[in-house]
Coordinates of C-alpha atoms in Angstrom, one line a residue:
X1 CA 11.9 -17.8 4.1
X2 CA 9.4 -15.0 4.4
X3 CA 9.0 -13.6 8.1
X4 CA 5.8 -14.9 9.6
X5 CA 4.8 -11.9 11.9
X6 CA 1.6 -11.5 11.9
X7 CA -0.3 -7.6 11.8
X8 CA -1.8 -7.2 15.6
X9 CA -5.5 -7.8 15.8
X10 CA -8.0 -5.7 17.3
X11 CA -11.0 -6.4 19.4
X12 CA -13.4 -7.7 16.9
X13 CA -11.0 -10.7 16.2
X14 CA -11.1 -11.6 19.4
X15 CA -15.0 -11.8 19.7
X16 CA -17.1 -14.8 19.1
X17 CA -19.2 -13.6 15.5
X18 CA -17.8 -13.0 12.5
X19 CA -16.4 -9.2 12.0
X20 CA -19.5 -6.8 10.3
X21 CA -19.3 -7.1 6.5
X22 CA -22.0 -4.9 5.1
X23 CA -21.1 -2.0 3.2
X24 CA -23.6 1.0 3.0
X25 CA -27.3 0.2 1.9
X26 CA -27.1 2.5 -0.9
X27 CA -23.5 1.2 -2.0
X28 CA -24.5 -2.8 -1.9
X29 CA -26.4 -2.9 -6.0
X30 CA -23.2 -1.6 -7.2
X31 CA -20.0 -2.9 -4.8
X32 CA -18.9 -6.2 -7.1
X33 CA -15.7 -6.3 -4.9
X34 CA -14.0 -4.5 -2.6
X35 CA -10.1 -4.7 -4.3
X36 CA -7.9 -1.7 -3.5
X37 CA -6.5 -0.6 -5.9
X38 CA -9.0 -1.5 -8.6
X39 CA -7.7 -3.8 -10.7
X40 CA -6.9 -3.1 -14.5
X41 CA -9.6 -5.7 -15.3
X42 CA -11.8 -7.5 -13.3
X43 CA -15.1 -9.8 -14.2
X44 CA -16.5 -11.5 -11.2
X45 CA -19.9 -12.7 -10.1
X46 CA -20.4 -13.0 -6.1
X47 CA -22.9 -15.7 -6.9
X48 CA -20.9 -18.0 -7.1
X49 CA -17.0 -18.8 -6.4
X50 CA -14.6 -21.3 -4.8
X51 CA -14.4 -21.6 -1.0
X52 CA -11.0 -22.1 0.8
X53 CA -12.0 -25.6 3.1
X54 CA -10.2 -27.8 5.4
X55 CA -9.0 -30.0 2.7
X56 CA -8.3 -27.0 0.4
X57 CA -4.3 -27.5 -1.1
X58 CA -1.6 -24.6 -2.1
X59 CA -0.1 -26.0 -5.3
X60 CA 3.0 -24.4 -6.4
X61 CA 6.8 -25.7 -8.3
X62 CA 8.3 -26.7 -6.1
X63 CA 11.3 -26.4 -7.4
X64 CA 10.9 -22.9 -8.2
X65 CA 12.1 -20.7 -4.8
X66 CA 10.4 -17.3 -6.1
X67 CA 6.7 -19.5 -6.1
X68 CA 7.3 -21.4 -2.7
X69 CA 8.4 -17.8 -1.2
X70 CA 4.8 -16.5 -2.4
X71 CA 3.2 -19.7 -1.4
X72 CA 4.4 -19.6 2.1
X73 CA 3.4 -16.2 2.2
X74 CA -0.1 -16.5 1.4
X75 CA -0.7 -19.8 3.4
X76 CA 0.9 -18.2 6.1
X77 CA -1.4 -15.7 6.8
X78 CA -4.5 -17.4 5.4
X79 CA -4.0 -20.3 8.6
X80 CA -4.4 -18.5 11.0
X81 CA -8.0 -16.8 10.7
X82 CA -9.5 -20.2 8.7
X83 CA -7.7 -22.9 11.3
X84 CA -7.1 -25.0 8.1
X85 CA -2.9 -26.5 7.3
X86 CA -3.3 -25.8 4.0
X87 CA -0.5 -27.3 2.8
X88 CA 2.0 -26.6 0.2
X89 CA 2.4 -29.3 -2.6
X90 CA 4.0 -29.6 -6.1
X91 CA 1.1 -32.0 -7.1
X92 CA -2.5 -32.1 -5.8
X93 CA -3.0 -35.2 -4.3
X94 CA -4.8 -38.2 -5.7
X95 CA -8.9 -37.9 -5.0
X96 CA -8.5 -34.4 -4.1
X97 CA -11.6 -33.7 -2.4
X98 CA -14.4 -30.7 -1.5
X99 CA -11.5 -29.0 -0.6
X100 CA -10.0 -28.2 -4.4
X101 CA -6.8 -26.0 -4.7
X102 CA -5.1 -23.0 -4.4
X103 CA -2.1 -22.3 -7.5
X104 CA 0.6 -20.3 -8.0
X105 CA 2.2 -20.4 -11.2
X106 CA 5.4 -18.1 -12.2
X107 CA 5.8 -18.0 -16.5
X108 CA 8.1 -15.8 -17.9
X109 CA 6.7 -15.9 -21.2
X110 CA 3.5 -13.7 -19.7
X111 CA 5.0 -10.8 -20.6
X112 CA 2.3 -8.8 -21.4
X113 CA 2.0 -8.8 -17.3
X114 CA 5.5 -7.2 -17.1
X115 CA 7.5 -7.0 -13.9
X116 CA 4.0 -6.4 -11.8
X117 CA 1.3 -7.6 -13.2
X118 CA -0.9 -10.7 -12.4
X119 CA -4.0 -12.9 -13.6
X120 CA -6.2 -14.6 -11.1
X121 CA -9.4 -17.0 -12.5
X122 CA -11.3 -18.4 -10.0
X123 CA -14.1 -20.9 -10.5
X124 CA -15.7 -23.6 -8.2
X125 CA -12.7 -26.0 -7.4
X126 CA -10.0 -23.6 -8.0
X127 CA -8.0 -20.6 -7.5
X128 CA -5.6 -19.9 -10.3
X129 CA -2.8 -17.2 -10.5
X130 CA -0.4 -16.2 -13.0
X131 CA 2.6 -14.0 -13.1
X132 CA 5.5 -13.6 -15.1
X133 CA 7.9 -12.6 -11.8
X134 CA 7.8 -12.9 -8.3
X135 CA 6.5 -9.4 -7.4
X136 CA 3.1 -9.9 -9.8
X137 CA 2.6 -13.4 -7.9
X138 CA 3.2 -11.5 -5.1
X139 CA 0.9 -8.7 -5.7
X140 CA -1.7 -11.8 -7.0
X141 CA -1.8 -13.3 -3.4
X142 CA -2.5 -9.7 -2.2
X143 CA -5.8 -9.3 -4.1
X144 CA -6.3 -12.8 -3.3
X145 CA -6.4 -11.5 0.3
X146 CA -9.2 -8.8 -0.9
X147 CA -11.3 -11.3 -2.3
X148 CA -12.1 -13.1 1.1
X149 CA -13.9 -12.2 4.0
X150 CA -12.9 -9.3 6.0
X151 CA -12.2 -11.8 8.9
X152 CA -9.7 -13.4 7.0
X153 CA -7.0 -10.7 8.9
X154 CA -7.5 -12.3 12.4
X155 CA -4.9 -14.1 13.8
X156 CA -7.4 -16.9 15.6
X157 CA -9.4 -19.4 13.8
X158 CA -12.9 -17.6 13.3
X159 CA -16.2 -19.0 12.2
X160 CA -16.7 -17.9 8.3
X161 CA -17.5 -19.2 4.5
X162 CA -13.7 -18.1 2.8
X163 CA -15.7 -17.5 -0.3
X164 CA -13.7 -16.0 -3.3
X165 CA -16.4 -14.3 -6.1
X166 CA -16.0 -16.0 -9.3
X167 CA -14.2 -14.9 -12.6
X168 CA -11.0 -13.3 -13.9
X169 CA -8.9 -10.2 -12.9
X170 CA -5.8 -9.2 -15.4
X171 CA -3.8 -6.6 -13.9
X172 CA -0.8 -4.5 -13.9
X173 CA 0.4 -1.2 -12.3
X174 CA 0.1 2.3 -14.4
X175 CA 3.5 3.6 -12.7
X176 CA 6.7 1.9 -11.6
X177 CA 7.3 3.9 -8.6
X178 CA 4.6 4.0 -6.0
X179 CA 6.4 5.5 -3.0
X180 CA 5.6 6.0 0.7
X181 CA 7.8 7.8 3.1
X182 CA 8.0 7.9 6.5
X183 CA 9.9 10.2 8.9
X184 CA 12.3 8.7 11.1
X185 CA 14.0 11.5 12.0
X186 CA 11.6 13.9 14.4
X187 CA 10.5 11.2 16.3
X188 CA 11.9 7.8 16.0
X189 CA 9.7 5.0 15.3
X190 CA 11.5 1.7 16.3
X191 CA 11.9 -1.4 14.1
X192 CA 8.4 -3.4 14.8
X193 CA 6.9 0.1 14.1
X194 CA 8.7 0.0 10.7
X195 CA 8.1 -3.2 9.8
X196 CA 3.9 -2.9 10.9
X197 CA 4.3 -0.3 8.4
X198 CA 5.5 -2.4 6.1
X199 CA 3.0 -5.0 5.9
X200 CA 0.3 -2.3 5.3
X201 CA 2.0 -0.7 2.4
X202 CA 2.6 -4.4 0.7
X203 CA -1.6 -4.6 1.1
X204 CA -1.8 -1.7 -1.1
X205 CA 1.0 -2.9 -3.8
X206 CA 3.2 0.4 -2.5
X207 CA 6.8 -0.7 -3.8
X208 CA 8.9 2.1 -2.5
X209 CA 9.5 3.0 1.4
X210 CA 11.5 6.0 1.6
X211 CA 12.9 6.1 5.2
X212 CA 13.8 10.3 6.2
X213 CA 17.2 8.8 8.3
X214 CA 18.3 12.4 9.1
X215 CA 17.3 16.3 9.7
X216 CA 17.7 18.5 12.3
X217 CA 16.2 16.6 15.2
X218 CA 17.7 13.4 15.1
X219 CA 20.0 11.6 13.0
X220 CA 18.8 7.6 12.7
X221 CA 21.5 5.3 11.2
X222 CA 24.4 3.9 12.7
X223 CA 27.8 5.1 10.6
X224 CA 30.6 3.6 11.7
X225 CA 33.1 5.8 10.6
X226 CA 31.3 8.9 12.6
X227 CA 30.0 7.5 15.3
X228 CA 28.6 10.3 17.5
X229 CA 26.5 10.9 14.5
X230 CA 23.8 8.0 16.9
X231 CA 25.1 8.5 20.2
X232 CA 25.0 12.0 19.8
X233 CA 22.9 13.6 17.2
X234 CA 20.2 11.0 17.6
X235 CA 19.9 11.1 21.0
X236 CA 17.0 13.1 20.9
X237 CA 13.5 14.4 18.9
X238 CA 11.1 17.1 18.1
X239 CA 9.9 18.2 21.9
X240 CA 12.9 17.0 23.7
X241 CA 12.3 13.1 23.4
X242 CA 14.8 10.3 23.9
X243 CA 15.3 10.0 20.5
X244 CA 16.5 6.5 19.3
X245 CA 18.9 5.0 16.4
X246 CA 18.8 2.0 13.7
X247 CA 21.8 -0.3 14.5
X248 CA 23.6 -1.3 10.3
X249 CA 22.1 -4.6 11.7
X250 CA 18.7 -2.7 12.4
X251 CA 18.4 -1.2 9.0
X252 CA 19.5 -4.3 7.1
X253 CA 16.7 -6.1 8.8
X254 CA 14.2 -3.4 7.9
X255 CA 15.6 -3.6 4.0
X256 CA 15.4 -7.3 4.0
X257 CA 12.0 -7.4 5.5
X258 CA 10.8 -4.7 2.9
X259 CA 12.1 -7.0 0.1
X260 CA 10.3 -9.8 1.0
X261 CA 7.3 -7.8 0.5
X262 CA 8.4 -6.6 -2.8
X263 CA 9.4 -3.2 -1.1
X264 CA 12.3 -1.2 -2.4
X265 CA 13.7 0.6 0.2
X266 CA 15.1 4.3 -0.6
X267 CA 17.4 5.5 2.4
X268 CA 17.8 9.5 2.5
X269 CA 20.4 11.6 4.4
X270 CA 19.0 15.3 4.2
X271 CA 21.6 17.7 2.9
X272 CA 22.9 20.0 2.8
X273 CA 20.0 21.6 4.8
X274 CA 18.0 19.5 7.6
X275 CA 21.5 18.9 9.0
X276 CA 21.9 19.8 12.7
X277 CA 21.9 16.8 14.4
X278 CA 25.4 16.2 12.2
X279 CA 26.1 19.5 12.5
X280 CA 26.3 19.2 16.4
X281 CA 27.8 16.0 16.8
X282 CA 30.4 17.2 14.7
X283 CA 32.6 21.0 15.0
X284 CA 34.2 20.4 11.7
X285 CA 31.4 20.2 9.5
X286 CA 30.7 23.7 10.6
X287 CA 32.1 26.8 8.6
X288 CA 33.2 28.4 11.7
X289 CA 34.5 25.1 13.1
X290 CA 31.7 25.5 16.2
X291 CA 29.2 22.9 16.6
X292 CA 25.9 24.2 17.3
X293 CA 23.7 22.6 20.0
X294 CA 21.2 20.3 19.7
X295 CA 17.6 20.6 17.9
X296 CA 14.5 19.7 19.3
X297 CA 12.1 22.1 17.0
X298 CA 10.4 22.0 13.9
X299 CA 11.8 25.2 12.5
X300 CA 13.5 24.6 9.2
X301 CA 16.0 26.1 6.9
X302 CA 18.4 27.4 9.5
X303 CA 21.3 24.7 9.1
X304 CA 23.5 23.7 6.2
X305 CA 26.7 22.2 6.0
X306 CA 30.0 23.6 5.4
X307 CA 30.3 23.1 1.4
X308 CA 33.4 24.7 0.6
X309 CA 35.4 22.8 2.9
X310 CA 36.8 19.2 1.8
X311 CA 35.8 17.6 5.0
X312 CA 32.4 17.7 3.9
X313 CA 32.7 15.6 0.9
X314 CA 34.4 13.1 2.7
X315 CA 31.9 13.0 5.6
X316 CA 29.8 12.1 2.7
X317 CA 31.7 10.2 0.7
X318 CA 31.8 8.0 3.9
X319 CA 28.2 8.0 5.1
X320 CA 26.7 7.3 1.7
X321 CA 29.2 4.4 1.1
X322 CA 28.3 2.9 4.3
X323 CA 24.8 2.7 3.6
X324 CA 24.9 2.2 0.1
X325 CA 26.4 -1.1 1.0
X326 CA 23.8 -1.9 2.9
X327 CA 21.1 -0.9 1.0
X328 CA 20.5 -3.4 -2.3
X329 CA 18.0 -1.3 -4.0
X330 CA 19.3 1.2 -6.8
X331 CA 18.5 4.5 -5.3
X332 CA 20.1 6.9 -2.5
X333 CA 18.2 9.8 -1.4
X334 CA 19.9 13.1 -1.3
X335 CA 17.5 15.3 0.5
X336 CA 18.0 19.1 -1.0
X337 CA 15.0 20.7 0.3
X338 CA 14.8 23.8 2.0
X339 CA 17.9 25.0 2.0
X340 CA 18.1 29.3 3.0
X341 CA 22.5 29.7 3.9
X342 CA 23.7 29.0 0.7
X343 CA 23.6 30.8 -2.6
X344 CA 21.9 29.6 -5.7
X345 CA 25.7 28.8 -7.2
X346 CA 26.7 27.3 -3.7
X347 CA 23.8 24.9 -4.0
X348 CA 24.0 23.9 -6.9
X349 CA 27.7 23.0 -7.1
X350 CA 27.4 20.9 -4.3
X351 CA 24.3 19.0 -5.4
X352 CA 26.4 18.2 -8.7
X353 CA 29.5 17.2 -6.4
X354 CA 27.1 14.8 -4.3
X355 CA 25.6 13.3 -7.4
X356 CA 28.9 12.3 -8.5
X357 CA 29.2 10.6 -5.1
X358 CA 26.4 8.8 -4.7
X359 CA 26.4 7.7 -8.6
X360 CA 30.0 6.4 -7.9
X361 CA 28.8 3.9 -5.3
X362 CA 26.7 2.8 -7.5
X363 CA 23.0 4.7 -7.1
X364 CA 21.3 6.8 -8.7
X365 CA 20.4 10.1 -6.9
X366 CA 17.1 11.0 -5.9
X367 CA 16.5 15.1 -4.3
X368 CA 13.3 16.7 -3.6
X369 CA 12.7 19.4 -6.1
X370 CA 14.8 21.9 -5.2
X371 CA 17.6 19.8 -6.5
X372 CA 16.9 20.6 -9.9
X373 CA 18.8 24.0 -10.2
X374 CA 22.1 21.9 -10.5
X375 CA 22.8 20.2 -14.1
X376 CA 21.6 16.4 -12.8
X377 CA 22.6 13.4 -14.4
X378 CA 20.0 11.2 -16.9
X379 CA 20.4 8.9 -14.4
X380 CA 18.8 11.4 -11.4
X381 CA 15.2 11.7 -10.0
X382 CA 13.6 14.6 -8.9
X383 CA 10.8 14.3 -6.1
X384 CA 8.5 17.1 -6.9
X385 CA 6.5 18.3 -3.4
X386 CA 5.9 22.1 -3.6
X387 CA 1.6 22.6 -3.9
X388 CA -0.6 24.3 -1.9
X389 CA -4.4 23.2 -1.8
X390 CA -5.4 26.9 -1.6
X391 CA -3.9 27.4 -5.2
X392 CA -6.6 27.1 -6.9
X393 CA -7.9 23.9 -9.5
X394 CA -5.5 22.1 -11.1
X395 CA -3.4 21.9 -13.8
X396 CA -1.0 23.6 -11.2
X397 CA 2.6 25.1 -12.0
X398 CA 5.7 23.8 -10.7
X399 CA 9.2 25.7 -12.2
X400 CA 11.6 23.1 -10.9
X401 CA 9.5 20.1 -12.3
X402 CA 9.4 21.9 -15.4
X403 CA 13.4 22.3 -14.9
X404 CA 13.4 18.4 -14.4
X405 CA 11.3 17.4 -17.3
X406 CA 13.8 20.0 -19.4
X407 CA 16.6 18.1 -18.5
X408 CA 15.3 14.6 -19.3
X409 CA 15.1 13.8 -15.5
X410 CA 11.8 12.0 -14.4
X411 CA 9.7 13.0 -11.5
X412 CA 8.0 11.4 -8.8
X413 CA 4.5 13.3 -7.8
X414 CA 4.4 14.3 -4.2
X415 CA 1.8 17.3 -4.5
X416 CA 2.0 18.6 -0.6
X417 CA -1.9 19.2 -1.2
X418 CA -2.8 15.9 -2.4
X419 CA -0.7 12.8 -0.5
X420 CA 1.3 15.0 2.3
X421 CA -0.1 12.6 4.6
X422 CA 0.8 14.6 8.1
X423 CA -1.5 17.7 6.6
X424 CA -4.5 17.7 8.8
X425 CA -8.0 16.2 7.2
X426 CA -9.9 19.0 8.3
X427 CA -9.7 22.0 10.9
X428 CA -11.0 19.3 13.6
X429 CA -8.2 16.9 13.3
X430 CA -5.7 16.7 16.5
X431 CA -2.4 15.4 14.3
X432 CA -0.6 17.0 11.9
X433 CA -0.1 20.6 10.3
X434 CA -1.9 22.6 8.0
X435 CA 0.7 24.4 6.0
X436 CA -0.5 22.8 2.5
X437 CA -3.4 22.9 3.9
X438 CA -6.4 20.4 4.6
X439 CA -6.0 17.1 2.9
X440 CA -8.6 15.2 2.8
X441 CA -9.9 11.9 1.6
X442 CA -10.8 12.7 -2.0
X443 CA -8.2 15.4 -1.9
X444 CA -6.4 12.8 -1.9
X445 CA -7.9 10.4 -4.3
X446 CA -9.4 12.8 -7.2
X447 CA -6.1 13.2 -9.1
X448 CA -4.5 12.2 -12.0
X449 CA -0.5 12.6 -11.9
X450 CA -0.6 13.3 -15.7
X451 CA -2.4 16.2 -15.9
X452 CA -1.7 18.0 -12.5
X453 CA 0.9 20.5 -13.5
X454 CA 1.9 22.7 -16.6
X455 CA 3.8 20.6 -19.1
X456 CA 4.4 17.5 -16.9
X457 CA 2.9 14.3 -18.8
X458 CA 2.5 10.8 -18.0
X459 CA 5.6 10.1 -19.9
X460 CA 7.8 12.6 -17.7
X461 CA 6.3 11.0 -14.6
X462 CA 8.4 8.0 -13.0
X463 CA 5.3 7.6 -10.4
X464 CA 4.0 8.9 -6.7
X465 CA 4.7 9.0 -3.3
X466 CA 3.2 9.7 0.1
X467 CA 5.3 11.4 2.2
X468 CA 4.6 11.1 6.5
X469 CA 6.3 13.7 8.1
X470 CA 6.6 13.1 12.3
X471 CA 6.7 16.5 13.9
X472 CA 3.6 15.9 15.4
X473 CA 3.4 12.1 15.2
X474 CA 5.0 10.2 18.1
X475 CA 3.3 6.8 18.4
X476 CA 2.4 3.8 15.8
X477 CA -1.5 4.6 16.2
X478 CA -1.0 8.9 14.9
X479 CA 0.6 6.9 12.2
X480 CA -2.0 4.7 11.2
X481 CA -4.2 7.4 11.7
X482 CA -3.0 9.7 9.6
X483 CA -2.6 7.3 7.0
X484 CA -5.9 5.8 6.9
X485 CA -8.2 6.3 4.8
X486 CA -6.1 8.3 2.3
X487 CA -3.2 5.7 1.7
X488 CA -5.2 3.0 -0.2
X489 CA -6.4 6.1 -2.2
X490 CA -3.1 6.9 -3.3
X491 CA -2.2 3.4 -3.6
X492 CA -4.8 3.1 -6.1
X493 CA -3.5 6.6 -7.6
X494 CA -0.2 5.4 -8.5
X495 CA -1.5 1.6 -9.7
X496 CA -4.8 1.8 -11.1
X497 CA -5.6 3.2 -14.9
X498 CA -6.5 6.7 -15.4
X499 CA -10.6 7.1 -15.2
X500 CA -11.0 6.3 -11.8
X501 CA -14.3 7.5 -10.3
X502 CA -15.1 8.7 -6.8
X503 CA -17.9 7.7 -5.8
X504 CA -17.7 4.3 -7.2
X505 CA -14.0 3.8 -5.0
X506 CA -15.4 5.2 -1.8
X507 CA -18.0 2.3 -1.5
X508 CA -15.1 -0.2 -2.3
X509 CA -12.7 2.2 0.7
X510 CA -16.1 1.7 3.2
X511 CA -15.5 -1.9 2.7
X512 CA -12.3 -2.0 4.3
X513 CA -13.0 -0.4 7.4
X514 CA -13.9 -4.3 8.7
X515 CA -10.5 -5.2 7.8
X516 CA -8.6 -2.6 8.9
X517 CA -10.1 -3.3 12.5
X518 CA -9.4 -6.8 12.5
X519 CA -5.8 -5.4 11.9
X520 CA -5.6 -3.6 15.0
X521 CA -4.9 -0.4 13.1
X522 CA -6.2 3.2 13.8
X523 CA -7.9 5.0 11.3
X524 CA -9.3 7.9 10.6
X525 CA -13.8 7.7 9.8
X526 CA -13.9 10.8 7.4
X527 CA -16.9 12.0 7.1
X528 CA -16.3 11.5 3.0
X529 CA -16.7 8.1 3.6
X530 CA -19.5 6.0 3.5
X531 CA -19.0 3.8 6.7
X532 CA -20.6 1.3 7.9
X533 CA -21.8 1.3 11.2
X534 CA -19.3 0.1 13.8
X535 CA -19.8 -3.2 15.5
X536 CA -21.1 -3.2 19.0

């Protein structure tokens, strides 16, 4: 069954009135709904709708396991703001009242939806969606969310109309892969942090959470084979911190909890560069057989591991079998960035070597764009990262994409200058760093991943990702507030068809700030944004 923890609320929740609901005057002729990211269809009139009562059913098979998952899902945290059981039933009961029903139906012959996609129709006794697998169901119960009442993210019975607008929504994702990564590995965020983070990338239909396990500073997972990997090399963080470590039966909670929500998670062990929290807990992975002391910078492209010696490639042989087997999803993240000790041959003979590995244990490689130099296998990403908002207008040019795109290997877009999400929103902002320079919200938003660099088309482009970097994050709020506003943006980026417009998407962003502070979470009020005035 699906973990019921709930997202912390914030003060509004616990205040007698409904949470504030208006959007901007100026917004309110032309804000039909609030859904993040837009759907790829949508036809509803707020007029009219049904309205979630005490009576109000969840009708599901329930002899299908992927539906009931959903169901309980959705019921779950639709109680606890409403008050109402709403219970789960294969049938509607006889006389069903006022109340009329909730449905989730799974049929593989919808394929048009694919792997993703969903339909909801809504009219006055009924809520009705459609998916052809779980994650589109999934996704479905997500918008479904979006469709109520900001208040509907309490956790205490408040008093509202749970109104849902009337009408249809068809929808399925432009990209497959729509990444977010968070850094572990400067500062160590523990596994309620994770999951928190969790739950607010499954509002925005991410799919991917790539988890930075290792780099200089710290090293974050539990190996069993090298053990002062944790009790050494993660013993500490950027600034001197206490650092922390993910037990195996840690980080198979995190992965499980992610798949519930339809995340895939995408482990990465930085190398051979980022390494010298290994590099210290361990003499013979050095070239001079000397381990160096321990990190607690943010310098970068001093370390590297010893790749001519044999050791090397069984320390990660080892490590990458460990957590492969740990790890159900198909991908294992081999770092590559940044890498200034090794010669351009030196680098990319080991990158090939660690391909091999990782493909032999059964995943296929993933490397941040430096990677590309080596000869990759078909089976191989390449995350492209390199941009600087100071460049000038777009389309930009990237060589190692191009490299990629020239050896058949697809890319996922992570343009520093558009969804680095630890780049600082403006010369003001406390968090963060400014090397890419400021990122704000449109920055982030006004995009399109098909057209953003020299001879990199939709068809080369696997999807996005928004990478968190932690230097100067330390706490659960700097990452929430770095995050928000510009992570639904690039939600809708990486899900939503191309022709997006700005000013119509940063009515429907204005519209969340209720929810987000029902939530509990931190965000950033860009001055970009439209917001409505906070509540007294």
């Amino acid at each position: 069954m699906l973990g019921l923890v709930l997202l912390a609320t914030g003060a509004a929740c616990r205040s007698a009135g409904p949470i504030a609901t208006i959007p901007p005057r100026d917004l309110v002729p032309t804000l039909a709904h609030a859904v993040i990211p837009a759907p790829a269809s949508v036809d509803l009139d707020p007029r009219s709708g049904f309205t979630i009562r005490a009576d109000t059913q969840v009708v599901v098979d329930v002899a299908n396991a992927d539906a009931v998952r959903v169901a309980e899902w959705l019921a779950a945290r639709l109680r606890p703001a409403t008050g109402y059981p709403l219970p789960i039933v294969g049938e509607p009961a006889l006389g069903l009242g006022a109340g009329g029903r909730v449905s989730l139906t799974l049929d593989p012959s919808r394929t048009t939806l694919g792997d993703e996609g969903y339909e909801i129709d809504v009219t006055r006794d009924r809520v009705t969606m459609h998916a052809a697998r779980p994650a589109g169901l999934f996704y479905a119960a997500q918008t479904l969310r979006q469709l109520l009442p900001p208040d509907i993210e309490c956790s205490t019975p408040r008093q509202a109309v749970w109104r849902v607008p009337a009408g249809r929504i068809v929808d399925r994702p432009r990209f497959a892969w729509r990444g977010a990564m968070l850094d572990v590995a400067r500062h160590f965020f523990g596994v309620d942090d994770v999951k928190r983070y969790i739950d607010l990338l499954a509002k925005y239909r991410i799919n991917r959470l790539h988890l930075h396990l290792s780099d200089d500073q710290g090293w974050r997972i539990e190996i069993r084979s090298w053990p002062r990997l944790t009790t050494y090399g993660g013993s500490t963080a950027v600034g001197g911190g206490p650092g922390g470590h993910y037990t195996q039966a840690q980080y198979r909670e995190i992965v499980a909890y992610a798949a519930d929500r339809h995340i895939v998670m995408v482990p990465e062990i930085d190398m051979p560069g980022h390494t010298n929290a290994a590099l210290a807990s361990y003499a013979e992975l050095n070239c001079d057989g000397v381990a160096p002391p321990l990190y607690t910078g943010i310098e970068v492209g001093f370390s590297a591991l010893c790749v001519e010696k044999e050791v090397t490639y069984q320390f990660i042989d080892e490590v990458v079998g460990e957590i492969a087997a740990m790890t159900p999803g198909p991908y294992f993240h081999v770092g590559g960035d940044e890498v200034e000790k090794l010669t351009d041959e030196q680098y990319a003979r080991f990158i090939e070597r660690v391909q091999e590995i990782v493909i032999r244990h059964g995943k296929r490689p993933v490397g941040w764009e430096e990677v590309s130099k080596a000869r990759l296998a078909p089976t191989s990403i390449v995350q492209q990262w390199r941009s600087d908002a100071r460049a000038g207008s777009p389309p930009w040019r990237n060589e190692a994409a191009l490299r990629a795109v020239q050896q058949g290997v697809p890319l996922v877009l992570s343009p520093a200058a558009k969804v680095y999400l630890d780049m600082k929103y403006d010369a003001d902002t406390t968090l963060g760093l400014k090397w890419a320079g400021y990122v704000e919200v449109r920055d982030a938003y006004d995009w399109d991943p098909a057209t953003l660099f020299e001879g990199v088309g939709e068809g080369d482009v696997l999807g996005i990702e928004a990478p968190l970097w932690s230097e100067t994050l330390v706490t659960m709020a700097d990452i929430e507030v770095m995050a928000f506003p510009r992570l639904p943006g690039i939600a809708e980026v990486g899900w939503s068809p191309a022709g997006r417009v700005w000013e119509e998407y940063r009515g429907r962003l204005a519209a969340h700030a209720a929810r987000w502070t029902a939530m509990g979470v931190s965000f950033h009020r860009s001055p970009q944004v439209p917001w409505p005035a906070p509540r007294p």
